[in-house]
Structure formats: C-alpha cells, structure tokens
PDB file of C-alpha atoms in Angstrom:
ATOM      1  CA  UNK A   1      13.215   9.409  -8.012  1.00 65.00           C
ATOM      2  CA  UNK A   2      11.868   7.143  -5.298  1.00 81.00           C
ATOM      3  CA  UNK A   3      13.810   6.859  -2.090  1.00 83.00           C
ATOM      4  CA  UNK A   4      15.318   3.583  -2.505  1.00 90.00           C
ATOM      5  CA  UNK A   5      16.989   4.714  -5.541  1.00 94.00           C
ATOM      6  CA  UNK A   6      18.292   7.755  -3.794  1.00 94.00           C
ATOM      7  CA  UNK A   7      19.679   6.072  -0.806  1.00 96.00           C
ATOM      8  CA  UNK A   8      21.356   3.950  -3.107  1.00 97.00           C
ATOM      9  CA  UNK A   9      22.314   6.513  -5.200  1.00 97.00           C
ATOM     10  CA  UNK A  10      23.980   8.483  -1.871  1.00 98.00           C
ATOM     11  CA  UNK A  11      25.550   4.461  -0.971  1.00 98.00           C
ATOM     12  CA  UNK A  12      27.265   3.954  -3.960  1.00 98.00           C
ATOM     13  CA  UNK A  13      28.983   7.839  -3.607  1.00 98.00           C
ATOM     14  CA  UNK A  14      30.860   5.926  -1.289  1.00 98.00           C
ATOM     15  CA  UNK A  15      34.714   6.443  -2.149  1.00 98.00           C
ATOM     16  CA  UNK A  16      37.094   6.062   0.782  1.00 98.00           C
ATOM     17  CA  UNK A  17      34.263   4.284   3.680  1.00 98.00           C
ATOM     18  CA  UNK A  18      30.614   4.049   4.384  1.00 98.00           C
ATOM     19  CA  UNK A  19      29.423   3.142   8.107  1.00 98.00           C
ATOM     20  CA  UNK A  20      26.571   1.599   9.026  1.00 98.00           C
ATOM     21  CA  UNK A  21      24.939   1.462  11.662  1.00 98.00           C
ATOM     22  CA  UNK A  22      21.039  -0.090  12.047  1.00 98.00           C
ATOM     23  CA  UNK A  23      18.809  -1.760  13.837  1.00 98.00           C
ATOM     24  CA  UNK A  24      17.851  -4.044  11.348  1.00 97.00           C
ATOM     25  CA  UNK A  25      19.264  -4.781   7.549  1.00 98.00           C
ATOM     26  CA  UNK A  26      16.904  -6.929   5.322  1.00 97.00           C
ATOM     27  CA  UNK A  27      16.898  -4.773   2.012  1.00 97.00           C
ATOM     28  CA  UNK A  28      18.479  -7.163  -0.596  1.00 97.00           C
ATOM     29  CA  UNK A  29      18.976  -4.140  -3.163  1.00 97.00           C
ATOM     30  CA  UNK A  30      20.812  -1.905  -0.326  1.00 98.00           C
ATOM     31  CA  UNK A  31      22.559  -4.942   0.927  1.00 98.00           C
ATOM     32  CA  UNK A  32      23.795  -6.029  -2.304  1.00 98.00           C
ATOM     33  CA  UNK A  33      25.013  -1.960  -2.991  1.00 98.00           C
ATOM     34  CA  UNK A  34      27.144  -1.853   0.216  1.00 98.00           C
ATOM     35  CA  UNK A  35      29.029  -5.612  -1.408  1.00 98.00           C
ATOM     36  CA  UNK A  36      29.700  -3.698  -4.186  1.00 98.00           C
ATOM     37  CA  UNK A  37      31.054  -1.062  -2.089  1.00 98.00           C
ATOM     38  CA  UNK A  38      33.208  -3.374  -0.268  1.00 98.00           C
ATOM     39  CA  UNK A  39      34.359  -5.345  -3.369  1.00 98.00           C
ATOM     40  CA  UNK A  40      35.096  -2.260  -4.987  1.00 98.00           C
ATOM     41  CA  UNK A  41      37.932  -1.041  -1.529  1.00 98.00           C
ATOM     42  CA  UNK A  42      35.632   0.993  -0.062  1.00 98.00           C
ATOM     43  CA  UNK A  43      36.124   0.373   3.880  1.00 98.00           C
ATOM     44  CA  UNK A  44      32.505  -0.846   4.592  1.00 98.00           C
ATOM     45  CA  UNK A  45      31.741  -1.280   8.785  1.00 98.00           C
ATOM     46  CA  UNK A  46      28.501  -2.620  10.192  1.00 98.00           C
ATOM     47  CA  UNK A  47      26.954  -2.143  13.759  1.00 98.00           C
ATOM     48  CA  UNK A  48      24.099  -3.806  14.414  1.00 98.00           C
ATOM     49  CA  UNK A  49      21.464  -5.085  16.559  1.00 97.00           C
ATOM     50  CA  UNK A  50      22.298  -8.956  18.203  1.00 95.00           C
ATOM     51  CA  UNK A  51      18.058  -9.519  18.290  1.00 93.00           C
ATOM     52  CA  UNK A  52      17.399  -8.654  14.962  1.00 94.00           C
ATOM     53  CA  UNK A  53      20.552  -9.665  12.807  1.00 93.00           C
ATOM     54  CA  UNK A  54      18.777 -13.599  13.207  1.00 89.00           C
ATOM     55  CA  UNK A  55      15.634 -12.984  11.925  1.00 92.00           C
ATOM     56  CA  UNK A  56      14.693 -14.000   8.752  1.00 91.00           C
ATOM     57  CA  UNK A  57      15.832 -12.029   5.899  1.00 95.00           C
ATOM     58  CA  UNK A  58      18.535 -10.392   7.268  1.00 97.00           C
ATOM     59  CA  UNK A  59      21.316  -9.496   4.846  1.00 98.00           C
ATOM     60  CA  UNK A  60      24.326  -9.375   7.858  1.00 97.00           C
ATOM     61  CA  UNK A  61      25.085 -13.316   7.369  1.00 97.00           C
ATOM     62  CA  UNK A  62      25.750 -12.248   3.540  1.00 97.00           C
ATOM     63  CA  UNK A  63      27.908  -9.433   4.104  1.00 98.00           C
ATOM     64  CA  UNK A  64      29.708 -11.248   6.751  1.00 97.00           C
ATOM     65  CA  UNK A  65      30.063 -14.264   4.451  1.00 98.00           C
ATOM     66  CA  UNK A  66      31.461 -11.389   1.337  1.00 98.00           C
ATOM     67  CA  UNK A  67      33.920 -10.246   3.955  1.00 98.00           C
ATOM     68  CA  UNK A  68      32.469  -7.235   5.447  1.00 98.00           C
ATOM     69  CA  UNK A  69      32.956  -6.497   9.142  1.00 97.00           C
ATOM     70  CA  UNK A  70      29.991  -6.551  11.561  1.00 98.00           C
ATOM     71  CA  UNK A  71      29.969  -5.513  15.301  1.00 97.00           C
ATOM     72  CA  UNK A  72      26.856  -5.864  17.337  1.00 96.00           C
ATOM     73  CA  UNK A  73      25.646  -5.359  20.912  1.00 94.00           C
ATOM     74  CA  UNK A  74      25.357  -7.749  23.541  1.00 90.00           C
ATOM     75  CA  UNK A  75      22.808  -6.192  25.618  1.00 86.00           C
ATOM     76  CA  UNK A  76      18.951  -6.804  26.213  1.00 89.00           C
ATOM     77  CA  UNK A  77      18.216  -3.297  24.966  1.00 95.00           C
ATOM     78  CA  UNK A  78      18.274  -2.648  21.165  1.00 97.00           C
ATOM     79  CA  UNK A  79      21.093  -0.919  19.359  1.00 97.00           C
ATOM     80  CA  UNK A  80      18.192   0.476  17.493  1.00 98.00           C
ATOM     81  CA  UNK A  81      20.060   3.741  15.166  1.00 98.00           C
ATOM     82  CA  UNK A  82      19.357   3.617  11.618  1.00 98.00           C
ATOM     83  CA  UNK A  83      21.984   5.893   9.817  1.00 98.00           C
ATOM     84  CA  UNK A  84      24.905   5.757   7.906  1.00 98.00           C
ATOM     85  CA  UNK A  85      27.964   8.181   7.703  1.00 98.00           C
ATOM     86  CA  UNK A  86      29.346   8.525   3.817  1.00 98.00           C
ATOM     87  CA  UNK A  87      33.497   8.885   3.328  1.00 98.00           C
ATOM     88  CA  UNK A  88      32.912  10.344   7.291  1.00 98.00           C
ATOM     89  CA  UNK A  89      31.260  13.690   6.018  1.00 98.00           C
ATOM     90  CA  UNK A  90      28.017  12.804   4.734  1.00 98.00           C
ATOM     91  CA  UNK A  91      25.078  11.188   7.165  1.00 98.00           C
ATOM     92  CA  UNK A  92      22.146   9.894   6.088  1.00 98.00           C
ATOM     93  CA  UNK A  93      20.019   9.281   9.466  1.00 98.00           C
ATOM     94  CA  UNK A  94      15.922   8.964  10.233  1.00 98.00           C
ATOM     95  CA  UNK A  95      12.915   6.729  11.360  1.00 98.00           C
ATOM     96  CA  UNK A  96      13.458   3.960   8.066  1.00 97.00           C
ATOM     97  CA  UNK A  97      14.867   0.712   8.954  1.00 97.00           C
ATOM     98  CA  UNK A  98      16.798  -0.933   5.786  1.00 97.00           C
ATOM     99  CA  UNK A  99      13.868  -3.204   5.310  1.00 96.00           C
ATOM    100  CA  UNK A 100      11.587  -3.982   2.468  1.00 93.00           C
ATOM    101  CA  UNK A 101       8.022  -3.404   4.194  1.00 93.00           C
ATOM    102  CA  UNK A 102       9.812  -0.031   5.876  1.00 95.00           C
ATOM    103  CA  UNK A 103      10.497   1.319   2.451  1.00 94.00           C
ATOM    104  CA  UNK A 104       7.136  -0.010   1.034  1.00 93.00           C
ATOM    105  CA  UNK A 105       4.808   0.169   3.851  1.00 95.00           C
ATOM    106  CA  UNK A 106       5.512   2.595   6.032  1.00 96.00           C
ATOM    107  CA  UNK A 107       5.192   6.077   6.642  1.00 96.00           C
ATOM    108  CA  UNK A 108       9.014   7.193   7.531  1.00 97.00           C
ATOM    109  CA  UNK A 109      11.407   9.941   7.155  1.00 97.00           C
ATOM    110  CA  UNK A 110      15.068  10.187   5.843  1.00 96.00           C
ATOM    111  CA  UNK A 111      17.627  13.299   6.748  1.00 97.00           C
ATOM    112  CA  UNK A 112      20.395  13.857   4.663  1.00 97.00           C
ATOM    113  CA  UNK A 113      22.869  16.214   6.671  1.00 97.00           C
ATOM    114  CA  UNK A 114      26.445  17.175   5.829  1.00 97.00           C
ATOM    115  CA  UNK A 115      27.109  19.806   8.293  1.00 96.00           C
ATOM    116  CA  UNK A 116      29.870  18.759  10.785  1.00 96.00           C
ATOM    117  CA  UNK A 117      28.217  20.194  13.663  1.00 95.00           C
ATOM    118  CA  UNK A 118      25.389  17.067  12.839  1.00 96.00           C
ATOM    119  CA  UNK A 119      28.214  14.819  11.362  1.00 98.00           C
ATOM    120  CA  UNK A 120      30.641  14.667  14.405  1.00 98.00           C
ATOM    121  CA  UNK A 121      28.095  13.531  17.122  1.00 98.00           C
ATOM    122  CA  UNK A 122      27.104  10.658  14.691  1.00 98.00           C
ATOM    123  CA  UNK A 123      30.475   9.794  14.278  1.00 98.00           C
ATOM    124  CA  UNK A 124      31.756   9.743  17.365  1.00 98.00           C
ATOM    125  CA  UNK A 125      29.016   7.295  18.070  1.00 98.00           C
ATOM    126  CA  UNK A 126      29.580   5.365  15.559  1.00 98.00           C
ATOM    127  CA  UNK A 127      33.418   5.001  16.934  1.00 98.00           C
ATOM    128  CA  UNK A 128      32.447   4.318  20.408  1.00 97.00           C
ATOM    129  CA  UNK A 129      29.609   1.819  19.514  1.00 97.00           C
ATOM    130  CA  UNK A 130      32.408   0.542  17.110  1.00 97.00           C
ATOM    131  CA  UNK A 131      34.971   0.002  20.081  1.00 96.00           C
ATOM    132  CA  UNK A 132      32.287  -1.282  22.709  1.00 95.00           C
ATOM    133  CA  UNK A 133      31.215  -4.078  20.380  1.00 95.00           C
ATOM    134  CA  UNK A 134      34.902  -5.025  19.907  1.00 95.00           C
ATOM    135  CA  UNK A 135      34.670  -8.948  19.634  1.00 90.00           C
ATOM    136  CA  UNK A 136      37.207  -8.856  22.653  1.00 89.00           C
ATOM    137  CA  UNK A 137      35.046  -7.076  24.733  1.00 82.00           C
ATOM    138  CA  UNK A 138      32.167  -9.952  23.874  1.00 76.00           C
ATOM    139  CA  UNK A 139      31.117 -11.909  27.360  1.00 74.00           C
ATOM    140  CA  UNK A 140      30.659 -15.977  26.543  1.00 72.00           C
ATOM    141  CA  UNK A 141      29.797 -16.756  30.333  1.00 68.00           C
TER     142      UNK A 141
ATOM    143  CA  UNK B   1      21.592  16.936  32.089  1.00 65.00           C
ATOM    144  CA  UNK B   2      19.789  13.417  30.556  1.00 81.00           C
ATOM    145  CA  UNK B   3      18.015  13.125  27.348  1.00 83.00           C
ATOM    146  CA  UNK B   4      14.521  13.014  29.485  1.00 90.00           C
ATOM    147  CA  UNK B   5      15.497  16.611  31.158  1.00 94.00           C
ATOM    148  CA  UNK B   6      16.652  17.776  27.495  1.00 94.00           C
ATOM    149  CA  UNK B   7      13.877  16.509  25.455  1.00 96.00           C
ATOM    150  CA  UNK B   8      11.464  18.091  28.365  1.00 97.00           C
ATOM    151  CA  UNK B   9      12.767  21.133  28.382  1.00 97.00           C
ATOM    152  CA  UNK B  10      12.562  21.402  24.652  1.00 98.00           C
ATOM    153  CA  UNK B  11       8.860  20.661  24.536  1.00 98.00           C
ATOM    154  CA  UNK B  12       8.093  22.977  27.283  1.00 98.00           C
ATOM    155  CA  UNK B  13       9.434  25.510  25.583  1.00 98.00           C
ATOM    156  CA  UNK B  14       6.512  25.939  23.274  1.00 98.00           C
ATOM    157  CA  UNK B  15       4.393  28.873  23.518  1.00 98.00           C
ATOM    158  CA  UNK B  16       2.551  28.687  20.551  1.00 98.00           C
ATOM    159  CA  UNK B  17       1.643  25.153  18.841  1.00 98.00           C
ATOM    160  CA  UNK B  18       3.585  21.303  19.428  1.00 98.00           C
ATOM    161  CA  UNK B  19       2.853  18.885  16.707  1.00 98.00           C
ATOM    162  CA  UNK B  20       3.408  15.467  17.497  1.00 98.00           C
ATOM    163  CA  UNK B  21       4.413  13.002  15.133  1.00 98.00           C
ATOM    164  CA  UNK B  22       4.816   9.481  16.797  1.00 98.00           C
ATOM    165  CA  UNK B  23       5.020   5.772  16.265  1.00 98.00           C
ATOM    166  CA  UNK B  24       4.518   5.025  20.174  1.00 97.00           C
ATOM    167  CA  UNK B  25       3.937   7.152  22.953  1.00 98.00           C
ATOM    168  CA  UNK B  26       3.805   5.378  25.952  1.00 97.00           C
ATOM    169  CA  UNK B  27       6.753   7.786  28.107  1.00 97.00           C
ATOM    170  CA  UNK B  28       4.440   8.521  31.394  1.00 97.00           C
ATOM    171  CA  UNK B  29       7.086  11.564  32.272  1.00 97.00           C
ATOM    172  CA  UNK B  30       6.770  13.110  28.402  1.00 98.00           C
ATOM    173  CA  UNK B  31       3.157  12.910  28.139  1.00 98.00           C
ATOM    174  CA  UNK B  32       2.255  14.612  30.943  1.00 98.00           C
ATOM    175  CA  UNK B  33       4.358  17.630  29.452  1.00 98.00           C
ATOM    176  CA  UNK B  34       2.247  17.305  26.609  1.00 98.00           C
ATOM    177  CA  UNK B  35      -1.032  18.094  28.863  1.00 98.00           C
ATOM    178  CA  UNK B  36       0.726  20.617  30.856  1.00 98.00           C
ATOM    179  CA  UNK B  37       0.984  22.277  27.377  1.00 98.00           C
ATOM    180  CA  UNK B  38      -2.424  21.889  26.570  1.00 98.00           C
ATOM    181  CA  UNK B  39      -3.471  23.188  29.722  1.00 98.00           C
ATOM    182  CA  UNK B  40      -1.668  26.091  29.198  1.00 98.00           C
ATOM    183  CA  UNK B  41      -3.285  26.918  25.507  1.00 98.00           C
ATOM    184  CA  UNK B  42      -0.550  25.638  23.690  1.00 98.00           C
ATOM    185  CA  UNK B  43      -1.947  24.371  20.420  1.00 98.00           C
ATOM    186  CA  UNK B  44      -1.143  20.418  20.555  1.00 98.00           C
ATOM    187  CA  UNK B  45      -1.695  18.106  17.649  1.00 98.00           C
ATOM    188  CA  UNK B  46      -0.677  14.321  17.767  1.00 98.00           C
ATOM    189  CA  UNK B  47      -0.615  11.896  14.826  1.00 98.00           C
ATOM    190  CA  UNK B  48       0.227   8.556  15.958  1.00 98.00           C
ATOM    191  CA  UNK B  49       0.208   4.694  14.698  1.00 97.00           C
ATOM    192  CA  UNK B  50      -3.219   2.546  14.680  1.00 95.00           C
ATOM    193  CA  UNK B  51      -1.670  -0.509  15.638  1.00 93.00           C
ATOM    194  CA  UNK B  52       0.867   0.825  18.614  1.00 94.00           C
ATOM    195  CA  UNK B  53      -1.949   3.110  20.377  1.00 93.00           C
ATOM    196  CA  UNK B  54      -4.011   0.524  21.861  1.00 89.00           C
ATOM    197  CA  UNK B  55      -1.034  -1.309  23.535  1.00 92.00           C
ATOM    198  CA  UNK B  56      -0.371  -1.336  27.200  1.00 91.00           C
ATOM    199  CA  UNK B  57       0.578   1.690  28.552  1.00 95.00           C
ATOM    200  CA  UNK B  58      -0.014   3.973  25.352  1.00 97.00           C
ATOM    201  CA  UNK B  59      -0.515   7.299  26.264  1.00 98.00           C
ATOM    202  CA  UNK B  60      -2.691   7.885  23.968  1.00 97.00           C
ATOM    203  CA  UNK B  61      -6.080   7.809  25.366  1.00 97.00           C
ATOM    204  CA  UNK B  62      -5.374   9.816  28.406  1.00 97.00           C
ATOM    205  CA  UNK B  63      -4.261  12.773  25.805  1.00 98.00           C
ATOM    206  CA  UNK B  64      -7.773  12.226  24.169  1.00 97.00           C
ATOM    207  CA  UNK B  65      -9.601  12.443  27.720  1.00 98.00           C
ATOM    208  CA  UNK B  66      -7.097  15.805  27.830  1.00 98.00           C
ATOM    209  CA  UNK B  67      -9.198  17.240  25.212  1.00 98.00           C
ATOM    210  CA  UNK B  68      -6.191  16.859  23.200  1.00 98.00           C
ATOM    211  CA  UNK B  69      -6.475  15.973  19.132  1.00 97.00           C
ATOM    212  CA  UNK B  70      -5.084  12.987  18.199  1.00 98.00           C
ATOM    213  CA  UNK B  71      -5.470  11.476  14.794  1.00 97.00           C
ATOM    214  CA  UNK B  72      -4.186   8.086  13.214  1.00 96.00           C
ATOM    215  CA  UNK B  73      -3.548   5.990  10.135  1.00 94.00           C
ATOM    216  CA  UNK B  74      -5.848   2.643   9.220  1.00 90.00           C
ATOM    217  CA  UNK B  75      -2.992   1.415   6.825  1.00 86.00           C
ATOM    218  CA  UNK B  76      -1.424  -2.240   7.355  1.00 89.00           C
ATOM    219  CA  UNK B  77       1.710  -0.215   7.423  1.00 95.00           C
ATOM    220  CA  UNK B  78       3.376   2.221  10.250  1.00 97.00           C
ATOM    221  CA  UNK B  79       3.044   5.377  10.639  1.00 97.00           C
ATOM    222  CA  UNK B  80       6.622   5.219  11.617  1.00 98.00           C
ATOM    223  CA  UNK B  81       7.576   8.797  12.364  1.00 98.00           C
ATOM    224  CA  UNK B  82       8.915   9.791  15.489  1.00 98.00           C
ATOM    225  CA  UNK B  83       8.934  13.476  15.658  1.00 98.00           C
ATOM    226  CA  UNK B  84       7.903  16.909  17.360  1.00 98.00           C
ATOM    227  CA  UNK B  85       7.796  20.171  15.571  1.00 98.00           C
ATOM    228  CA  UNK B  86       7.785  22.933  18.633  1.00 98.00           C
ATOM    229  CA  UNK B  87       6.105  26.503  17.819  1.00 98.00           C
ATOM    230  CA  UNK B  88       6.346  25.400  13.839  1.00 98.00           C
ATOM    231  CA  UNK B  89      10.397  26.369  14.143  1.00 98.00           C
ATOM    232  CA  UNK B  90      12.121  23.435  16.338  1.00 98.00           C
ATOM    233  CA  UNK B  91      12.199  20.358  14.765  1.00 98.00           C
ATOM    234  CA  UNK B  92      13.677  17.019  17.510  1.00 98.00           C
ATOM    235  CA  UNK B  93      13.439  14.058  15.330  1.00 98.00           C
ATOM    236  CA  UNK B  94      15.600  10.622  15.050  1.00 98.00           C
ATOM    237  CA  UNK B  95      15.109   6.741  15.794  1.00 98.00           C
ATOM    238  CA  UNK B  96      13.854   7.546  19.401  1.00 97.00           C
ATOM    239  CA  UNK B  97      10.099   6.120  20.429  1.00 97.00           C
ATOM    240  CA  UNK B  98       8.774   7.364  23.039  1.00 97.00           C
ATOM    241  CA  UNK B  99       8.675   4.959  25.607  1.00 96.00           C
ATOM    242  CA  UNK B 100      10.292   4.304  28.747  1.00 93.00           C
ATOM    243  CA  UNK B 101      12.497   1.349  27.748  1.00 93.00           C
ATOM    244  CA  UNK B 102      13.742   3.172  24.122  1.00 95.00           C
ATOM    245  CA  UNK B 103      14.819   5.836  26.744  1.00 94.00           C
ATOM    246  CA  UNK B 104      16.212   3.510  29.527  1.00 93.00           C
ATOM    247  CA  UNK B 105      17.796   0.451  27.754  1.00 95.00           C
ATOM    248  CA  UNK B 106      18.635   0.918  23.893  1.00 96.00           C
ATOM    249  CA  UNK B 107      20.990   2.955  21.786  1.00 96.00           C
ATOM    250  CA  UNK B 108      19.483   5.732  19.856  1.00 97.00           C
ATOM    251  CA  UNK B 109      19.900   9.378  18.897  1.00 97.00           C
ATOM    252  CA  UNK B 110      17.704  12.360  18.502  1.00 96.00           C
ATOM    253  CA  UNK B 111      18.281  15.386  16.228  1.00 97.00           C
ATOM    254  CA  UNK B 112      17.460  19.048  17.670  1.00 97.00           C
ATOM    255  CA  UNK B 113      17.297  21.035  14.447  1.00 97.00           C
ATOM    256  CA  UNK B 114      16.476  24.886  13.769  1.00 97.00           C
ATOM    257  CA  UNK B 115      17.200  25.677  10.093  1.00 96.00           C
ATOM    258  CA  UNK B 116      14.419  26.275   7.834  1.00 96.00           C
ATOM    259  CA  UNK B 117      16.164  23.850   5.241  1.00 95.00           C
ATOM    260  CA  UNK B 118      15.274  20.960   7.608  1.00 96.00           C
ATOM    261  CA  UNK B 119      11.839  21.606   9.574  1.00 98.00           C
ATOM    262  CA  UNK B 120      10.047  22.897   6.491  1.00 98.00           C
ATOM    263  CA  UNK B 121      10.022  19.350   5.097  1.00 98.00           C
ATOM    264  CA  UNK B 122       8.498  18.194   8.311  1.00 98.00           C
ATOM    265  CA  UNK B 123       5.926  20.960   8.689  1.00 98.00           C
ATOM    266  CA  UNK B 124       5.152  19.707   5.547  1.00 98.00           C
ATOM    267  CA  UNK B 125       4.834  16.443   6.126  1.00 98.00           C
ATOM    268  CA  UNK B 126       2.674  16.835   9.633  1.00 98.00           C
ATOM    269  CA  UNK B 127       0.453  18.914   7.640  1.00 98.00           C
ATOM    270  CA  UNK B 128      -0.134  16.209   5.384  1.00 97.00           C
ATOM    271  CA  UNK B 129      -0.568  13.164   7.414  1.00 97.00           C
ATOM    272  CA  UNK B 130      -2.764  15.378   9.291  1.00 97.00           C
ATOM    273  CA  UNK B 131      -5.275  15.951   6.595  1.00 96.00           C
ATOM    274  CA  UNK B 132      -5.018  12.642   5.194  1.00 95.00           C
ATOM    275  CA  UNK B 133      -5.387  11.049   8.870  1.00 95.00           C
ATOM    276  CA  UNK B 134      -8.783  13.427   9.226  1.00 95.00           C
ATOM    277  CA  UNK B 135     -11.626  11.125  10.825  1.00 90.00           C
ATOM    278  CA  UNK B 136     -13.816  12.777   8.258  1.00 89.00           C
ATOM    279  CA  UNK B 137     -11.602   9.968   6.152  1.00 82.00           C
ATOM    280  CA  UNK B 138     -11.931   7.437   7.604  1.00 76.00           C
ATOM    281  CA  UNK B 139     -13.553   4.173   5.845  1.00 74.00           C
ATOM    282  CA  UNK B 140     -15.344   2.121   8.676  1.00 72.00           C
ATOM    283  CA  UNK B 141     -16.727  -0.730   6.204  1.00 68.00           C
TER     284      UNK B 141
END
C-alpha cells in the first residue's frame, strides 16, 4: 500500500474529530478526505501556517470555503508541525508536509503512535496552538 | 531546561555510534557536539540534503574538515529527514531542522523515543540511505 493511501486510509478512521495541524496543506486527495470527514460530522480543526496557507495550491481556502475551521499564527516564525491527532487517541506525526512533491519527491518519514504518553503532549499542543490563534487574539494594527 | 540543553544532552550521551539524518544542519551550538563526539571516538555518520548543504551557514563542511563522514542525495527531491539515532537505541525525530531560527522562532516538536517498535524502522532506514547515498554511487555525467 503506498503511503498516501494509508494516511488516507488512517484520515477517513476518523469518527468523532480529526486535528490538524501543518505547515503547509496542498494535497488535493488528503484535502478532499478531511471534506468528507467534515461533511460526514466529524469535528474537523485546522492550524496552520499564515506564510504558507497563500501560496499556490493550498487546499485551506477550500476547506474554509466547505466550512471547516482554520486557525493560523500571526508570527514571523513558522508554525511549521506536520501531524494530526485521530478521534484524540491516534497521532500520525513526522518530516512529510501534506504536499504533492513531499509525498512524490522526497525522502520523508511518517510515525504512527497511539500511546498516550506520545498522544497527550501532541494534544495539548494542539489545544494551546488552538487557543493562541483564537481569531480574537488576532492583532490588525 | 530548553530544547537546545535537552536535545544536547541527548546527543552527548552517545558512547558508541550517532547517526545523523538531516535536511539542514546549520545549529552552530549542535554541531559542535557532533565533533566533540567525534573527537571522542564516537562513531558519527551524517546523511544530509544536496541542495540545503551548500547554503550559508551549513554546518556541513566544517564536519567534513572534522574527519567526519557525511554523505548526500543528487535527487531533485529532499532528503527531508530530520533525525538522530544515538548508540543504535535512541531515536529524537520530528519536524525540527536544525538551525538556529527552527529553534528560536517557529513552532515545532521533537519525539525522544526508546522502543524497539519505533527506532528499528529508522535504523533501517539510515542504513539504507546510507548505502544508496555511497559516493561510490554517485553519477557525475
């Protein structure tokens, strides 16, 4: 099975919530999995990176447009994590950015961990990244 | 204690072998651990990106005036990877390069992991790239 297919494969597991949080989201197939996801109830949040979520071929204007809830950073430094946390016990974390010349081109690695003593910290994270990239907490001026 | 101190301590830890598995290395702090190593007859082995070692302040070439191996890929694509193994039994992987600013400025994690389960992979994969990254390999025309 090549990796796409089993990252999708863990995705679309998904029953109660899958967060993400990456650096940079430009994989149509994976993008298009976590809209199903979110069609489907599944409680689907997205942190990502302010530089990158503008470039060309980013999916995060398409999930925001299908509904999907997106948080990113407003600093100069990159919110540059690449996992996701499955229904909160299952994290999928590792060098691979979501992107098409990642999964083709590069050499990259992918852990799949369920242990809570890995889980938590990721979680956690994800909830204070979450909180800190509250649209009220944005600076205009 | 920071992630520098942590991560430091880790690799000088290693009594026996540290195999280096990186994107970017350009950390001034880090990489003098790794000669201090070297110095001390720790086996070190680095595999690291063609494209990212020339840049400005790569580290690179001052491991190679170390006496230190270093081997690379000469693939369009990254050799992405940003890992250590430690004495072939501590594995500290996640979306961390190592250069100053990933450490300063951006949001990342990095995995400290023991079990068998979970290095073994790596081994295996530093094993690999090293082979097929051997200069005897290399196409020049």
């Amino acid at each position: 099975m090549s990796s796409t297919s089993r990252l999708l494969q863990l995705l679309l597991s998904a029953r109660r919530s899958l967060d993400l949080c990456l650096f940079s989201f430009s994989h149509q197939q994976l993008a298009r999995a976590v809209r199903i996801l979110h069609r489907r109830g599944v409680r689907v949040r997205v942190v990502t990176d302010e530089q990158y979520m503008g470039l060309q071929g980013s999916q995060i204007g398409l999930l925001r447009q299908a509904g999907i809830q997106v948080r990113h950073d407003q600093d100069s430094g990159y919110m540059h994590h690449k996992f996701a946390i499955v229904d909160r016990r299952l994290l999928i974390t590792g060098s691979l950015n979501w992107t098409a010349s990642a999964i083709q081109s590069n050499r990259e690695n992918l852990l799949v961990l369920e242990d809570t003593e890995y889980v938590k910290p990721f979680l956690d994270e994800f909830e204070r990244i979450w909180e800190e990239y509250n649209p009220i907490n944005y600076k205009f001026f």
